[in-house]
Amino acid sequence: KIHLLIRPRGRKSPEDRFNRSTHSRVFSLLEPGWKKFCDPIAGDMLDEGLGLSDSDTRKLKSELTHIIHCAASIRFDLPIAEAAEINITGALRVLEFAKECRNLSRLVDVSTAYVTPHPGGPDVLVVEEKLVDLPFDAGEIYKEIIDGRGNEKALLARTGHPNTYTFTKCLA
């Protein structure tokens, strides 16, 4: 079973939003009936406890074996505090939830290759699957941003990130 945390939006339920997306060509090669393995669940990673109901919380904490966190705001021009709330705080809330899942064996945080700053120039850069060394403590910078003391332009310049999306995903 694949449980999908989907934020309700307006009058659209998680089930409505899921069913609307299943017509995408990306799912065209899946076997007929694949949707029966999917369980859309109402929640929001920006809320405490992921915005889950008590019954969904109990169910997921006992059943989950793997979590793939791939939610984010991919808007490149969000103010740094807003990008941090979505891309860092959201990821931290997923991590806290994962720590309470009794049968969890893997948590994967998905992002793009672009969270690794590229030095520029014609050289080909191999992007390895490892955390990027930052010139500062990520936790301290996150706290500065959340407290309203983080200087967006200075932070981007210091790490070489071109925008708040790549910077906050790298911090996460």
Tab-separated table of N, CA, C and O in Angstrom, residues 2-4 10 19 24 30 34 36 42-43 45 47 60 66 74 88 99 102-103 121 123 139 151 155 157 166:
chain	number	residue	atom	x	y	z
A	2	ILE	N	0.535	2.203	-0.790
A	2	ILE	CA	1.253	3.471	-0.849
A	2	ILE	C	0.329	4.547	-0.281
A	2	ILE	O	-0.727	4.819	-0.830
A	3	HIS	N	0.725	5.102	0.859
A	3	HIS	CA	-0.043	6.172	1.484
A	3	HIS	C	0.518	7.496	0.971
A	3	HIS	O	1.723	7.718	1.028
A	4	LEU	N	-0.350	8.351	0.475
A	4	LEU	CA	0.062	9.618	-0.116
A	4	LEU	C	-0.474	10.763	0.721
A	4	LEU	O	-1.690	10.948	0.805
A	10	GLY	N	-8.910	24.071	-1.178
A	10	GLY	CA	-10.253	24.575	-1.446
A	10	GLY	C	-11.274	23.487	-1.171
A	10	GLY	O	-11.266	22.872	-0.119
A	19	ASN	N	-6.939	11.700	-7.874
A	19	ASN	CA	-7.597	11.181	-9.084
A	19	ASN	C	-7.383	12.085	-10.284
A	19	ASN	O	-7.234	11.604	-11.400
A	24	SER	N	-2.169	11.747	-15.876
A	24	SER	CA	-0.917	12.205	-16.464
A	24	SER	C	-0.231	11.072	-17.234
A	24	SER	O	-0.304	9.898	-16.840
A	30	LEU	N	2.024	2.109	-16.253
A	30	LEU	CA	1.663	1.262	-15.115
A	30	LEU	C	0.546	0.307	-15.502
A	30	LEU	O	-0.272	0.592	-16.371
A	34	TRP	N	-3.580	-0.006	-10.975
A	34	TRP	CA	-2.512	0.416	-10.060
A	34	TRP	C	-3.023	1.347	-8.967
A	34	TRP	O	-2.482	1.365	-7.863
A	36	LYS	N	-5.487	1.132	-7.067
A	36	LYS	CA	-6.024	0.473	-5.877
A	36	LYS	C	-4.962	0.313	-4.783
A	36	LYS	O	-5.294	0.062	-3.630
A	42	ALA	N	-5.388	12.953	3.914
A	42	ALA	CA	-5.379	14.402	4.133
A	42	ALA	C	-4.308	14.768	5.152
A	42	ALA	O	-4.216	14.174	6.221
A	43	GLY	N	-3.471	15.745	4.791
A	43	GLY	CA	-2.449	16.234	5.703
A	43	GLY	C	-1.722	17.410	5.095
A	43	GLY	O	-1.980	17.796	3.953
A	45	MET	N	2.355	19.004	5.503
A	45	MET	CA	3.652	18.935	6.184
A	45	MET	C	4.014	20.232	6.890
A	45	MET	O	4.941	20.252	7.696
A	47	ASP	N	1.988	21.669	8.966
A	47	ASP	CA	1.284	21.630	10.240
A	47	ASP	C	1.980	20.675	11.204
A	47	ASP	O	2.598	19.694	10.780
A	60	LEU	N	-0.485	5.182	10.280
A	60	LEU	CA	0.790	5.363	9.580
A	60	LEU	C	1.981	5.027	10.460
A	60	LEU	O	2.942	4.400	9.997
A	66	HIS	N	8.623	2.696	4.698
A	66	HIS	CA	9.435	3.617	3.913
A	66	HIS	C	8.694	4.947	3.784
A	66	HIS	O	7.472	4.953	3.623
A	74	ILE	N	8.806	24.739	-5.476
A	74	ILE	CA	9.869	24.888	-6.472
A	74	ILE	C	9.912	26.288	-7.061
A	74	ILE	O	10.592	26.528	-8.051
A	88	ILE	N	12.435	23.504	4.474
A	88	ILE	CA	13.231	23.009	5.607
A	88	ILE	C	12.320	22.559	6.739
A	88	ILE	O	12.401	21.418	7.186
A	99	LYS	N	10.599	9.403	12.935
A	99	LYS	CA	11.241	8.856	14.143
A	99	LYS	C	10.266	8.060	15.006
A	99	LYS	O	10.680	7.232	15.802
A	102	ARG	N	7.260	2.833	13.955
A	102	ARG	CA	7.883	1.640	14.542
A	102	ARG	C	8.578	0.731	13.540
A	102	ARG	O	9.561	0.091	13.859
A	103	ASN	N	8.061	0.646	12.322
A	103	ASN	CA	8.596	-0.305	11.343
A	103	ASN	C	9.373	0.360	10.217
A	103	ASN	O	9.653	-0.278	9.202
A	121	GLY	N	31.480	27.932	-15.320
A	121	GLY	CA	32.542	27.613	-16.272
A	121	GLY	C	32.210	26.397	-17.102
A	121	GLY	O	31.193	25.751	-16.933
A	123	ASP	N	33.707	23.494	-17.207
A	123	ASP	CA	34.027	22.183	-16.654
A	123	ASP	C	32.767	21.403	-16.311
A	123	ASP	O	31.782	21.957	-15.850
A	139	GLY	N	22.004	24.243	10.922
A	139	GLY	CA	21.021	24.495	11.973
A	139	GLY	C	21.020	25.936	12.440
A	139	GLY	O	19.956	26.532	12.674
A	151	ASN	N	20.172	37.017	6.108
A	151	ASN	CA	20.303	37.918	4.968
A	151	ASN	C	20.338	37.080	3.688
A	151	ASN	O	21.334	36.431	3.389
A	155	LEU	N	23.571	35.080	2.109
A	155	LEU	CA	23.613	33.623	2.214
A	155	LEU	C	23.754	32.969	0.843
A	155	LEU	O	24.532	32.029	0.678
A	157	ALA	N	25.058	34.304	-1.841
A	157	ALA	CA	26.402	34.613	-2.344
A	157	ALA	C	27.450	33.744	-1.667
A	157	ALA	O	28.403	33.280	-2.314
A	166	THR	N	17.012	26.347	-4.215
A	166	THR	CA	18.173	25.455	-4.120
A	166	THR	C	18.874	25.608	-2.778
A	166	THR	O	19.345	24.628	-2.207
